[in-house]
Coordinates of C-alpha atoms in Angstrom, one line a residue:
X1 CA -2.3 10.5 -18.6
X2 CA -4.8 8.6 -21.6
X3 CA -4.6 5.6 -22.4
X4 CA -3.7 4.1 -25.7
X5 CA -5.6 1.5 -27.7
X6 CA -2.4 -0.8 -27.9
X7 CA -3.1 -0.2 -24.3
X8 CA -6.6 -1.3 -23.8
X9 CA -6.0 -4.6 -26.7
X10 CA -2.7 -4.6 -23.7
X11 CA -5.3 -5.1 -21.4
X12 CA -7.6 -7.0 -23.0
X13 CA -5.5 -9.6 -23.9
X14 CA -4.5 -10.5 -20.1
X15 CA -8.0 -10.3 -19.0
X16 CA -9.7 -14.2 -18.9
X17 CA -13.1 -15.2 -21.0
X18 CA -15.0 -14.2 -17.9
X19 CA -13.7 -11.7 -16.8
X20 CA -14.6 -10.3 -19.8
X21 CA -18.0 -11.4 -19.8
X22 CA -17.6 -9.9 -16.7
X23 CA -16.9 -6.0 -17.4
X24 CA -19.0 -5.8 -20.2
X25 CA -22.4 -6.1 -18.0
X26 CA -20.6 -3.6 -16.2
X27 CA -20.6 -1.4 -19.5
X28 CA -24.1 -2.3 -20.0
X29 CA -24.9 -1.9 -16.8
X30 CA -23.8 2.3 -16.1
X31 CA -25.6 3.2 -19.8
X32 CA -28.7 2.2 -18.2
X33 CA -27.7 4.0 -14.8
X34 CA -27.2 7.0 -16.6
X35 CA -31.4 7.6 -17.3
X36 CA -32.1 5.1 -15.0
X37 CA -30.3 5.6 -11.7
X38 CA -31.7 2.3 -9.3
X39 CA -33.8 4.5 -6.5
X40 CA -33.6 4.8 -3.0
X41 CA -36.0 2.1 -1.1
X42 CA -36.0 4.4 1.7
X43 CA -34.9 4.2 5.8
X44 CA -38.0 4.6 8.4
X45 CA -36.9 3.4 12.3
X46 CA -33.3 3.6 11.5
X47 CA -30.4 3.5 15.6
X48 CA -27.5 2.9 15.6
X49 CA -26.5 0.2 18.0
X50 CA -22.4 -1.0 16.4
X51 CA -20.7 1.4 19.9
X52 CA -17.8 1.0 21.5
X53 CA -18.0 -0.6 24.3
X54 CA -17.9 1.5 28.0
X55 CA -14.9 2.6 29.0
X56 CA -12.6 1.6 25.8
X57 CA -11.2 5.5 25.4
X58 CA -10.1 5.2 29.5
X59 CA -7.2 2.9 27.6
X60 CA -6.0 5.2 25.4
X61 CA -2.7 6.3 25.6
X62 CA -1.6 9.6 27.3
X63 CA 1.4 9.7 24.1
X64 CA -2.1 8.5 21.4
X65 CA -3.9 11.8 22.2
X66 CA -1.8 14.1 22.7
X67 CA -0.4 13.4 19.1
X68 CA -4.1 12.5 18.1
X69 CA -4.6 15.8 19.3
X70 CA -2.3 18.1 18.2
X71 CA -2.7 16.7 14.5
X72 CA -6.3 17.2 15.0
X73 CA -6.0 21.7 15.8
X74 CA -3.4 21.0 12.6
X75 CA -6.6 19.8 10.7
X76 CA -7.9 22.5 12.9
X77 CA -6.4 25.1 11.3
X78 CA -6.9 23.8 7.5
X79 CA -3.5 21.7 7.7
X80 CA -2.9 19.4 5.9
X81 CA -0.5 18.0 3.6
X82 CA -1.8 14.8 0.9
X83 CA 1.3 13.6 -1.0
X84 CA 4.7 15.9 -0.9
X85 CA 1.6 18.5 -1.1
X86 CA 1.0 20.9 1.7
X87 CA -2.2 22.7 1.5
X88 CA -3.7 24.6 3.8
X89 CA -7.9 24.8 2.3
X90 CA -9.5 22.2 4.7
X91 CA -11.0 24.7 6.9
X92 CA -13.3 24.5 3.5
X93 CA -12.5 21.9 0.9
X94 CA -13.2 22.4 -2.6
X95 CA -13.7 18.1 -2.7
X96 CA -13.2 18.2 -6.6
X97 CA -10.1 20.0 -7.0
X98 CA -6.7 18.9 -7.1
X99 CA -3.9 22.1 -5.3
X100 CA -1.1 19.9 -7.3
X101 CA -2.3 21.3 -11.0
X102 CA -4.1 24.1 -10.5
X103 CA -7.0 21.8 -12.0
X104 CA -10.9 21.4 -11.0
X105 CA -12.0 17.7 -11.7
X106 CA -15.2 18.3 -14.7
X107 CA -19.3 17.2 -13.6
X108 CA -21.4 14.8 -15.1
X109 CA -22.4 11.2 -15.1
X110 CA -19.5 9.2 -13.1
X111 CA -18.6 7.3 -15.4
X112 CA -18.2 9.5 -18.1
X113 CA -15.2 11.2 -15.9
X114 CA -11.4 10.7 -18.2
X115 CA -10.3 10.0 -14.5
X116 CA -6.7 9.1 -15.9
X117 CA -6.1 12.2 -17.7
X118 CA -4.2 14.9 -15.7
X119 CA -4.5 17.6 -18.2
X120 CA -8.4 17.0 -18.1
X121 CA -9.1 16.5 -14.2
X122 CA -5.8 16.7 -12.2
X123 CA -3.6 15.2 -9.8
X124 CA -6.8 11.8 -9.3
X125 CA -4.8 10.7 -6.1
X126 CA -4.7 14.2 -4.6
X127 CA -8.4 15.1 -5.3
X128 CA -9.3 11.3 -3.8
X129 CA -7.3 11.5 -1.2
X130 CA -9.4 13.8 0.5
X131 CA -12.2 11.9 -0.1
X132 CA -11.8 8.9 2.0
X133 CA -12.5 11.1 4.9
X134 CA -9.6 9.7 6.8
X135 CA -8.8 12.8 8.4
X136 CA -12.2 12.5 9.0
X137 CA -12.4 9.2 11.5
X138 CA -9.3 11.6 13.4
X139 CA -11.4 14.7 14.0
X140 CA -13.8 11.8 15.5
X141 CA -11.5 10.5 17.4
X142 CA -10.9 13.8 18.8
X143 CA -13.8 14.3 20.1
X144 CA -14.2 11.1 21.4
X145 CA -11.0 11.7 23.7
X146 CA -11.3 15.2 24.6
X147 CA -14.8 16.1 24.3
X148 CA -14.6 19.1 22.4
X149 CA -17.2 19.7 20.7
X150 CA -15.5 22.0 17.8
X151 CA -14.0 18.5 15.8
X152 CA -17.4 17.1 16.3
X153 CA -19.6 20.1 14.3
X154 CA -16.1 20.1 11.9
X155 CA -17.1 17.0 11.2
X156 CA -20.5 17.1 10.2
X157 CA -19.7 20.5 8.5
X158 CA -17.7 18.5 6.0
X159 CA -19.7 15.4 6.1
X160 CA -23.0 17.6 5.4
X161 CA -21.1 20.0 2.5
X162 CA -19.4 16.6 0.8
X163 CA -23.2 14.8 0.4
X164 CA -24.1 17.8 -1.4
X165 CA -21.3 18.8 -3.4
X166 CA -21.7 14.6 -4.7
X167 CA -24.5 13.5 -5.0
X168 CA -25.1 9.6 -6.4
X169 CA -23.6 8.7 -10.2
X170 CA -22.1 12.5 -10.2
X171 CA -18.2 13.4 -10.2
X172 CA -15.3 11.7 -10.1
X173 CA -15.6 10.7 -6.7
X174 CA -17.9 7.9 -8.1
X175 CA -15.8 6.1 -10.5
X176 CA -13.2 3.5 -8.6
X177 CA -15.3 1.0 -5.9
X178 CA -11.4 0.8 -4.0
X179 CA -12.1 5.2 -3.1
X180 CA -16.7 3.9 -2.1
X181 CA -15.3 1.1 0.4
X182 CA -12.9 2.7 2.4
X183 CA -14.9 5.6 3.0
X184 CA -17.8 3.6 4.0
X185 CA -14.7 2.3 6.2
X186 CA -14.3 5.5 7.8
X187 CA -18.3 6.9 8.1
X188 CA -18.8 3.7 10.0
X189 CA -15.9 4.5 12.2
X190 CA -16.8 8.6 12.6
X191 CA -20.8 7.7 13.2
X192 CA -19.0 5.5 16.3
X193 CA -16.3 8.0 17.9
X194 CA -19.1 10.9 17.5
X195 CA -21.1 8.4 19.6
X196 CA -21.2 11.4 22.5
X197 CA -22.0 14.2 20.4
X198 CA -25.6 15.0 20.7
X199 CA -25.8 15.3 17.0
X200 CA -24.2 13.0 16.0
X201 CA -27.3 11.1 15.1
X202 CA -29.0 14.1 12.7
X203 CA -26.2 13.6 10.4
X204 CA -26.7 10.3 10.1
X205 CA -29.9 7.8 11.1
X206 CA -31.8 10.8 11.0
X207 CA -30.3 12.2 7.9
X208 CA -32.5 11.3 4.6
X209 CA -29.7 12.7 2.8
X210 CA -26.5 10.1 5.0
X211 CA -29.2 7.5 4.8
X212 CA -29.5 8.4 0.8
X213 CA -25.4 8.4 0.0
X214 CA -24.7 4.9 2.7
X215 CA -27.2 3.6 0.9
X216 CA -26.2 4.6 -3.2
X217 CA -22.1 3.6 -2.0
X218 CA -23.7 -0.5 -0.9
X219 CA -25.8 -0.3 -4.3
X220 CA -22.7 1.0 -6.1
X221 CA -20.5 -1.7 -5.0
X222 CA -22.6 -4.2 -5.2
X223 CA -23.1 -3.7 -9.1
X224 CA -19.1 -3.5 -9.5
X225 CA -17.0 -5.3 -7.5
X226 CA -13.5 -5.2 -8.9
X227 CA -13.3 -8.6 -11.1
X228 CA -9.8 -11.2 -12.7
X229 CA -7.3 -9.7 -13.6
X230 CA -7.9 -6.5 -11.1
X231 CA -9.1 -8.6 -7.6
X232 CA -5.6 -7.5 -5.9
X233 CA -6.1 -4.4 -2.8
X234 CA -9.4 -2.8 -4.7
X235 CA -11.7 -6.0 -3.7
X236 CA -10.1 -6.5 -0.7
X237 CA -10.7 -2.4 0.3
X238 CA -14.3 -2.6 -1.5
X239 CA -15.7 -5.9 0.3
X240 CA -14.1 -4.8 3.5
X241 CA -15.9 -1.5 3.4
X242 CA -19.7 -2.9 1.9
X243 CA -19.4 -6.0 5.5
X244 CA -18.6 -2.9 7.2
X245 CA -21.4 -0.6 6.3
X246 CA -24.3 -3.3 6.2
X247 CA -22.7 -4.2 10.0
X248 CA -22.9 -0.5 11.4
X249 CA -25.4 0.7 9.3
X250 CA -27.8 -2.7 8.3
X251 CA -30.9 -0.6 7.5
X252 CA -31.6 -1.2 4.6
X253 CA -34.0 -4.2 3.3
X254 CA -30.9 -5.7 1.2
X255 CA -28.3 -5.5 4.0
X256 CA -27.9 -8.9 5.2
X257 CA -27.6 -9.7 1.3
X258 CA -25.1 -7.4 1.1
X259 CA -22.8 -8.2 4.8
X260 CA -23.0 -11.8 4.1
X261 CA -21.7 -11.1 0.2
X262 CA -19.4 -8.8 1.4
X263 CA -17.6 -11.1 3.6
X264 CA -17.6 -14.3 2.3
X265 CA -15.8 -11.7 -1.5
X266 CA -13.3 -10.5 1.8
X267 CA -12.9 -14.4 2.6
X268 CA -12.3 -15.6 -0.7
X269 CA -10.0 -12.5 -1.7
X270 CA -7.9 -12.3 1.4
X271 CA -6.6 -15.9 0.6
X272 CA -6.0 -15.4 -3.5
X273 CA -4.0 -12.2 -2.4
X274 CA -2.1 -13.8 0.6
X275 CA 0.5 -16.7 0.1
X276 CA 0.5 -19.9 2.3
X277 CA 3.3 -17.6 4.8
X278 CA 0.9 -14.7 4.7
X279 CA 3.6 -12.3 3.0
X280 CA 1.0 -10.6 0.0
X281 CA 0.9 -12.0 -3.4
X282 CA 1.0 -7.9 -4.8
X283 CA 4.4 -8.9 -4.1
X284 CA 4.2 -5.0 -2.1
X285 CA 5.1 -4.4 1.4
X286 CA 3.0 -1.3 2.3
X287 CA -0.1 -3.1 0.1
X288 CA 1.2 -5.8 2.7
X289 CA -0.7 -2.8 5.3
X290 CA -3.8 -1.8 3.3
X291 CA -4.9 -5.3 2.7
X292 CA -4.1 -6.4 6.7
X293 CA -5.4 -3.0 8.0
X294 CA -8.6 -3.6 5.9
X295 CA -8.8 -7.1 6.8
X296 CA -8.5 -6.5 10.7
X297 CA -11.3 -3.1 10.9
X298 CA -13.9 -5.9 8.5
X299 CA -13.1 -8.1 11.4
X300 CA -14.3 -5.9 13.4
X301 CA -17.2 -4.7 12.4
X302 CA -18.6 -8.0 12.5
X303 CA -17.5 -9.2 15.6
X304 CA -18.9 -6.2 17.3
X305 CA -22.5 -6.9 14.7
X306 CA -22.5 -10.2 16.1
X307 CA -22.3 -11.8 12.5
X308 CA -19.9 -14.8 11.5
X309 CA -16.9 -14.3 9.6
X310 CA -15.6 -17.5 7.8
X311 CA -12.5 -19.5 10.2
X312 CA -11.0 -19.0 7.0
X313 CA -10.3 -14.4 7.2
X314 CA -8.9 -14.8 11.0
X315 CA -6.5 -17.6 9.6
X316 CA -5.6 -15.2 7.0
X317 CA -4.8 -11.8 9.3
X318 CA -2.9 -13.9 11.7
X319 CA -0.3 -15.6 9.7
X320 CA 0.0 -11.7 8.0
X321 CA 1.0 -10.8 11.2
X322 CA 2.8 -12.8 11.8
X323 CA 4.2 -12.4 8.5
X324 CA 4.6 -8.6 9.1
X325 CA 6.6 -9.1 12.7
X326 CA 9.1 -11.4 10.8
X327 CA 10.2 -8.9 8.0
X328 CA 10.7 -6.7 9.6
X329 CA 14.6 -5.0 10.7
X330 CA 15.1 -3.7 14.5
X331 CA 12.7 -0.6 13.8
X332 CA 10.1 -2.3 12.3
X333 CA 9.8 -1.3 9.4
X334 CA 9.0 -3.4 6.6
X335 CA 10.9 -4.7 3.6
X336 CA 10.9 -1.7 0.1
X337 CA 9.2 -3.6 -2.3
X338 CA 7.2 -2.9 -5.4
X339 CA 4.7 0.0 -5.6
X340 CA 3.6 2.0 -1.7
X341 CA 1.1 4.9 -1.9
X342 CA 0.8 5.6 1.3
X343 CA -2.3 4.1 1.3
X344 CA -4.6 3.5 4.9
X345 CA -7.8 1.6 6.0
X346 CA -8.9 2.7 9.3
X347 CA -6.6 6.4 10.9
X348 CA -7.6 7.7 13.3
X349 CA -3.8 8.2 15.3
X350 CA -1.9 11.8 15.1
X351 CA 1.6 12.5 13.1
X352 CA 4.8 10.3 15.2
X353 CA 2.0 7.1 15.3
X354 CA 4.6 4.2 14.0
X355 CA 2.4 2.8 11.2
X356 CA 3.8 -1.5 11.8
X357 CA 3.9 -0.8 15.4
X358 CA 0.4 -0.2 16.0
X359 CA -0.1 -3.1 13.0
X360 CA 2.0 -5.7 16.0
X361 CA 0.4 -3.8 18.3
X362 CA -2.8 -5.0 17.2
X363 CA -1.9 -8.2 16.1
X364 CA 0.0 -9.4 20.1
X365 CA -4.5 -7.5 21.6
X366 CA -6.2 -9.8 18.7
X367 CA -4.4 -12.8 17.9
X368 CA -1.3 -12.6 20.9
X369 CA 2.6 -12.5 20.6
X370 CA 4.6 -14.5 19.9
X371 CA 8.4 -14.6 21.7
X372 CA 9.8 -13.9 19.2
X373 CA 8.4 -11.2 17.6
X374 CA 9.9 -7.7 18.2
X375 CA 9.5 -5.4 20.5
X376 CA 6.8 -3.1 20.4
X377 CA 7.1 0.6 22.3
X378 CA 5.6 3.6 20.5
X379 CA 1.4 3.2 21.5
X380 CA -1.3 4.2 19.7
X381 CA -5.2 5.2 19.1
X382 CA -6.5 2.3 16.8
X383 CA -4.9 -0.9 18.1
X384 CA -7.8 -0.3 21.6
X385 CA -10.2 0.9 19.6
X386 CA -10.0 -2.3 17.0
X387 CA -9.6 -4.6 20.4
X388 CA -11.9 -3.1 22.0
X389 CA -14.3 -5.0 19.6
X390 CA -12.6 -7.6 17.9
X391 CA -13.7 -11.1 19.8
X392 CA -9.8 -11.7 20.9
X393 CA -7.8 -15.2 20.5
X394 CA -6.2 -17.1 17.2
X395 CA -7.3 -19.8 15.4
X396 CA -6.2 -22.4 17.1
X397 CA -3.4 -23.7 14.6
X398 CA -0.1 -24.1 15.1
X399 CA 2.0 -20.5 14.6
X400 CA 6.4 -20.5 14.5
X401 CA 8.1 -20.7 16.9
X402 CA 11.1 -19.4 15.3
X403 CA 11.4 -16.6 13.1
X404 CA 10.8 -17.0 9.6
X405 CA 13.6 -16.1 7.6
X406 CA 12.8 -17.4 4.6
X407 CA 9.3 -17.6 2.4
X408 CA 9.5 -20.0 -0.6
X409 CA 6.3 -19.3 -2.0
X410 CA 7.1 -14.9 -1.8
X411 CA 11.1 -15.6 -2.7
X412 CA 11.6 -13.9 -0.4
X413 CA 14.4 -14.2 2.3
X414 CA 15.4 -11.6 4.8
X415 CA 19.2 -12.1 6.2
X416 CA 21.0 -10.7 9.7
X417 CA 23.7 -10.2 11.5
X418 CA 24.8 -8.4 14.3
X419 CA 24.9 -5.1 14.9
X420 CA 21.8 -4.6 13.5
X421 CA 22.5 -5.4 9.9
X422 CA 18.9 -7.1 7.9
X423 CA 19.3 -7.9 4.0
X424 CA 16.5 -9.1 1.9
X425 CA 16.8 -11.3 -1.3
X426 CA 14.3 -10.8 -3.3
X427 CA 14.0 -13.8 -5.9
X428 CA 9.4 -14.9 -6.0
X429 CA 7.1 -14.3 -9.0
X430 CA 6.7 -11.3 -10.5
X431 CA 3.0 -9.5 -8.6
X432 CA -0.1 -10.6 -8.8
X433 CA -2.7 -11.6 -11.4
X434 CA -2.1 -11.7 -15.2
X435 CA -1.1 -7.6 -15.0
X436 CA 0.9 -7.6 -12.1
X437 CA -0.6 -4.4 -11.7
X438 CA 2.5 -3.0 -8.5
X439 CA 5.2 -5.2 -9.7
X440 CA 8.2 -3.3 -9.9
X441 CA 11.1 -5.5 -12.9
X442 CA 13.2 -5.6 -10.0
X443 CA 14.2 -9.7 -9.8
X444 CA 17.1 -10.8 -7.5
X445 CA 17.4 -7.1 -6.3
X446 CA 19.1 -7.0 -2.8
X447 CA 18.8 -4.3 -0.5
X448 CA 20.7 -3.5 2.9
X449 CA 19.9 -1.7 6.1
X450 CA 22.0 -1.3 9.2
X451 CA 20.1 0.3 12.1
X452 CA 17.1 0.4 10.2
X453 CA 19.2 3.2 7.9
X454 CA 18.9 2.1 4.0
X455 CA 22.5 1.8 2.6
X456 CA 21.4 0.1 0.1
X457 CA 17.8 0.9 -0.9
X458 CA 14.9 0.3 -2.8
X459 CA 14.2 3.5 -4.1
X460 CA 10.2 3.7 -4.1
X461 CA 7.2 4.3 -6.1
X462 CA 6.4 7.8 -5.8
X463 CA 3.8 8.0 -9.3
X464 CA 1.9 7.3 -11.1
X465 CA -0.3 8.7 -12.3
X466 CA 0.7 11.9 -15.0
X467 CA 4.5 11.4 -14.8
X468 CA 5.1 8.3 -17.2
X469 CA 8.7 8.3 -17.5
X470 CA 9.4 8.9 -13.4
X471 CA 6.7 6.0 -12.6
X472 CA 8.7 3.9 -14.9
X473 CA 11.8 4.7 -14.2
X474 CA 10.9 4.0 -10.5
X475 CA 9.5 -0.1 -11.5
X476 CA 12.4 -0.8 -13.9
X477 CA 15.1 -2.7 -13.5
X478 CA 18.7 -0.1 -13.6
X479 CA 15.9 1.3 -11.0
X480 CA 16.3 -1.5 -8.5
X481 CA 19.8 -3.0 -6.7
X482 CA 20.4 -5.8 -10.2
X483 CA 21.2 -6.0 -13.1
X484 CA 20.3 -5.3 -16.1
X485 CA 21.4 -6.8 -20.1
X486 CA 21.4 -4.9 -22.8
X487 CA 19.3 -2.0 -21.7
X488 CA 16.3 -4.5 -20.8
X489 CA 13.8 -4.7 -18.4
X490 CA 13.6 -8.3 -17.0
X491 CA 9.4 -7.9 -18.0
X492 CA 8.2 -5.8 -19.7
X493 CA 5.3 -2.5 -19.2
X494 CA 2.1 -2.3 -21.1
X495 CA 1.0 0.7 -18.9
X496 CA 1.8 2.2 -15.5
X497 CA -0.3 -0.4 -14.0
X498 CA 0.5 -4.2 -16.6
X499 CA 2.9 -5.7 -17.2
X500 CA 2.9 -8.2 -20.4
X501 CA 6.0 -10.4 -19.8
X502 CA 7.2 -11.4 -16.6
X503 CA 10.4 -12.2 -15.2
X504 CA 10.4 -16.1 -14.2
X505 CA 12.3 -16.2 -11.1
X506 CA 13.5 -19.4 -8.6
X507 CA 15.3 -19.7 -5.6
X508 CA 18.1 -22.2 -5.9
X509 CA 19.7 -21.7 -1.7
X510 CA 18.5 -19.7 0.8
X511 CA 20.6 -20.6 3.5
X512 CA 20.3 -19.7 7.5
X513 CA 20.9 -22.7 9.5
X514 CA 24.4 -21.6 10.5
X515 CA 25.0 -18.8 12.2
X516 CA 27.6 -17.8 11.3
X517 CA 26.8 -17.8 7.0
X518 CA 23.6 -17.3 5.7
X519 CA 23.9 -17.9 1.4
X520 CA 20.8 -17.1 -1.1
X521 CA 21.0 -18.2 -5.2
X522 CA 18.4 -17.9 -7.5
X523 CA 17.9 -17.0 -11.0
X524 CA 15.9 -15.2 -13.2
X525 CA 14.3 -15.8 -17.6
X526 CA 13.7 -12.7 -18.4
X527 CA 16.3 -12.2 -20.5
X528 CA 16.2 -15.3 -22.5
X529 CA 18.6 -17.1 -24.0
X530 CA 19.9 -15.5 -21.6
X531 CA 20.2 -15.9 -17.6
X532 CA 21.1 -13.9 -14.3
X533 CA 22.3 -15.9 -11.6
X534 CA 22.4 -13.8 -8.0
X535 CA 24.6 -15.3 -5.0
X536 CA 24.8 -13.8 -1.9
X537 CA 26.3 -14.4 1.1
X538 CA 26.4 -13.1 4.6
X539 CA 29.1 -13.1 7.0
X540 CA 28.5 -12.5 10.6
X541 CA 31.7 -12.2 12.5
X542 CA 32.5 -9.7 9.6
X543 CA 29.7 -8.8 9.1
X544 CA 30.6 -8.5 4.9
X545 CA 27.8 -8.7 2.3
X546 CA 29.1 -10.4 -0.9
X547 CA 27.3 -10.3 -4.4
X548 CA 28.2 -12.7 -7.1
X549 CA 26.3 -12.1 -10.2
X550 CA 27.0 -14.5 -13.3
X551 CA 25.2 -14.2 -16.7
X552 CA 24.3 -17.7 -18.2
X553 CA 24.3 -17.3 -22.2
X554 CA 25.5 -14.3 -25.0
X555 CA 27.4 -12.1 -24.5
X556 CA 26.1 -8.5 -23.5
X557 CA 26.6 -5.0 -22.6
X558 CA 26.1 -5.0 -19.0
X559 CA 24.6 -2.2 -16.4
X560 CA 25.3 -3.3 -12.9
X561 CA 23.4 -0.5 -10.1
X562 CA 23.4 -0.5 -6.7
X563 CA 21.1 2.3 -4.3
X564 CA 22.2 4.2 -2.0
X565 CA 20.1 5.4 0.3
X566 CA 19.3 8.7 0.9
X567 CA 20.8 9.2 4.5
X568 CA 24.4 7.8 3.2
X569 CA 27.3 9.7 1.6
X570 CA 29.5 8.1 -0.8
X571 CA 33.1 8.6 -2.4
X572 CA 33.5 6.5 -5.6
X573 CA 38.1 6.3 -6.3
X574 CA 37.8 3.2 -9.1
X575 CA 35.5 0.7 -8.2
X576 CA 35.8 1.3 -4.6
X577 CA 33.0 3.7 -3.0
X578 CA 33.4 4.4 1.1
X579 CA 29.9 5.3 3.1
X580 CA 29.8 6.8 5.7
X581 CA 26.3 8.0 7.7
X582 CA 25.2 9.1 10.6
X583 CA 22.6 7.8 12.6
X584 CA 20.7 8.3 16.0
X585 CA 24.3 11.5 17.0
X586 CA 26.9 7.7 15.8
X587 CA 29.0 8.5 12.6
X588 CA 29.4 5.1 10.8
X589 CA 30.9 3.6 7.7
X590 CA 31.1 0.6 5.6
X591 CA 33.3 0.2 2.5
X592 CA 31.9 -0.6 -0.8
X593 CA 33.6 -2.4 -3.0
X594 CA 32.5 -2.7 -6.9
X595 CA 32.9 -5.5 -9.7
X596 CA 37.0 -4.5 -11.5
X597 CA 35.6 -5.5 -14.8
X598 CA 32.8 -3.1 -15.0
X599 CA 33.5 0.5 -15.5
X600 CA 31.8 2.7 -12.2
X601 CA 30.6 6.0 -12.3
X602 CA 28.3 8.0 -9.3
X603 CA 24.8 9.9 -9.9
X604 CA 23.0 11.7 -7.8
X605 CA 19.8 13.4 -8.6
X606 CA 19.8 16.6 -10.3
X607 CA 17.3 18.7 -12.1
X608 CA 14.6 15.8 -13.6
X609 CA 16.6 12.9 -15.2
X610 CA 15.6 10.4 -13.7
X611 CA 18.5 8.0 -11.6
X612 CA 19.8 8.7 -9.1
X613 CA 16.5 9.6 -6.6
X614 CA 14.9 8.3 -3.7
X615 CA 11.2 8.7 -3.2
X616 CA 10.9 8.5 1.2
X617 CA 6.1 8.2 -0.3
X618 CA 4.3 8.9 -3.0
X619 CA 4.9 12.3 -4.9
X620 CA 8.2 13.6 -2.9
X621 CA 11.9 12.0 -4.0
X622 CA 15.3 13.7 -3.2
X623 CA 18.7 13.0 -4.1
X624 CA 20.6 9.8 -4.0
X625 CA 23.6 8.5 -5.0
X626 CA 23.4 5.7 -7.4
X627 CA 26.5 3.9 -8.4
X628 CA 26.3 2.0 -12.0
X629 CA 28.8 0.3 -13.7
X630 CA 28.8 -1.0 -16.9
X631 CA 30.8 -3.6 -19.8
X632 CA 30.4 -6.7 -21.3
X633 CA 29.2 -10.0 -19.3
X634 CA 31.2 -12.8 -21.4
X635 CA 31.2 -15.2 -19.0
X636 CA 32.6 -13.5 -15.7
X637 CA 31.1 -13.4 -12.4
X638 CA 30.9 -9.8 -11.8
X639 CA 31.6 -9.3 -7.6
X640 CA 30.6 -7.3 -5.0
X641 CA 32.0 -7.0 -1.0
X642 CA 31.0 -4.7 1.4
X643 CA 32.0 -4.8 4.6
X644 CA 30.5 -2.7 7.5
X645 CA 33.2 -0.5 10.0
X646 CA 32.7 -0.2 13.6

């Protein structure tokens, strides 16, 4: 996807003067580095001291170790899957090849590579993902657990191959700071987990090529930080990787300065990226997980090195952990809100490990669980490793005595009812910063689960680049469980990661004090001069959810959408849909009574037409039923009732 001149003008209009000035400086520096790149100072006497405490590996649970080794063996056989694409070339990978499109990224000066242009480069996320080297941390962890040198030797072979193919400032892997930051974090953990292997020092601190790569990664991050309207999860990944590398690989003349600057940046941006309630300001749940993982990994490196960390860093990570514990459903799944791209900060576990359970387990080990936290029964490798490095004990602050249900700053309300009914109501801001890069036009949407099964589902994200019609649909108003007026999105998109006008929402009622009935009401101004107002009631005894939509303003064409999860079968007759599904071998059902004033149709994804699709992960989609009612708003209320049986 190439960017038009109009996009550049819209993007420029979202920047403040300071950001424009900073980007101008960056542009000058990039031109200068083309002909006179910084000179590597060289290193002598480097030694790696950031090892795991003795006995740490013994704390890895046997089932977690078994999953890890199974994943490592799959990787050793050359098999891996990224974003729905299976590949079998991992034994000897081509670092610039995209298996999805069959294209290979061009070489040349890094900042000349048009990485957004799929026709020229291929799917950039497919190319970048392998070079985050998180599969190498899995192999290194398998070596640490088993002592089998085959894993260590494969890691060394691939690192030497990557370093040879990706000289500093050459090619697509030197174009994005988040990639460099996460890659540095991976290298730190690879070196740590290979510490018992006789070739570890020769691969890293005694290897001039490795030293040069590590230095250039950090020099790049120091020169080109994400700025202003782009200072979201990217800048946190940059700061986390920079600080971790400067702590663990503190071998260079600038290491202390890089470390201190990065820790200050990490603290500042963790605070700016996080509501006081603990939820991530991007209002995209998977990025909450990514930022929390990155923050914990950076904290581990600082504590391991004995480097002081601002108290507010621990405080934000504590709040993020408590907030995560508060919003997950009974299967430990967080809301499906905003963008998600399967991004992780640190991977040392095998397939089947619960990411969110792992984060809560780490939070328990580091900060201590609260009585209302959900139980975590699964095991993981990452928790004992991080817990061995992080200084235990959270900041001395008051934590929630009861499970929070309403997060006023984020506009999120979680309702629950017996029978494991979980409901999310969205009345929050339209994303973070002026571009709201990872937001969806989903104001006043609801998300409903029963026993962890998506009943009224958020369809997800599916893609970023290369398929603009799908990118547009999955972030559109019609792509969410809310109301569209006159065929317009509530917020106006200016590009795949840019919104030029943001709907403003406000929550009028969020009352969950009565265990018998929870009530919520909110409105937004995205259809000015009209206002969309929605009321939601969840009645515990009848296990019934009531949704009332009202359009205040001039009459207009209405579309009301309800997206069902892929496990839900629906039989629509008139304005009633009977829903059926199976969970844990048991049949379940519900009735969805839809507003009689609208004409209803059911659509299940067929062919390549957006609508009726669910994306369970980045790059993957499957058919699911969408119910769409059309009609006219003339002051009447539209009442929807979802009743669960049994």
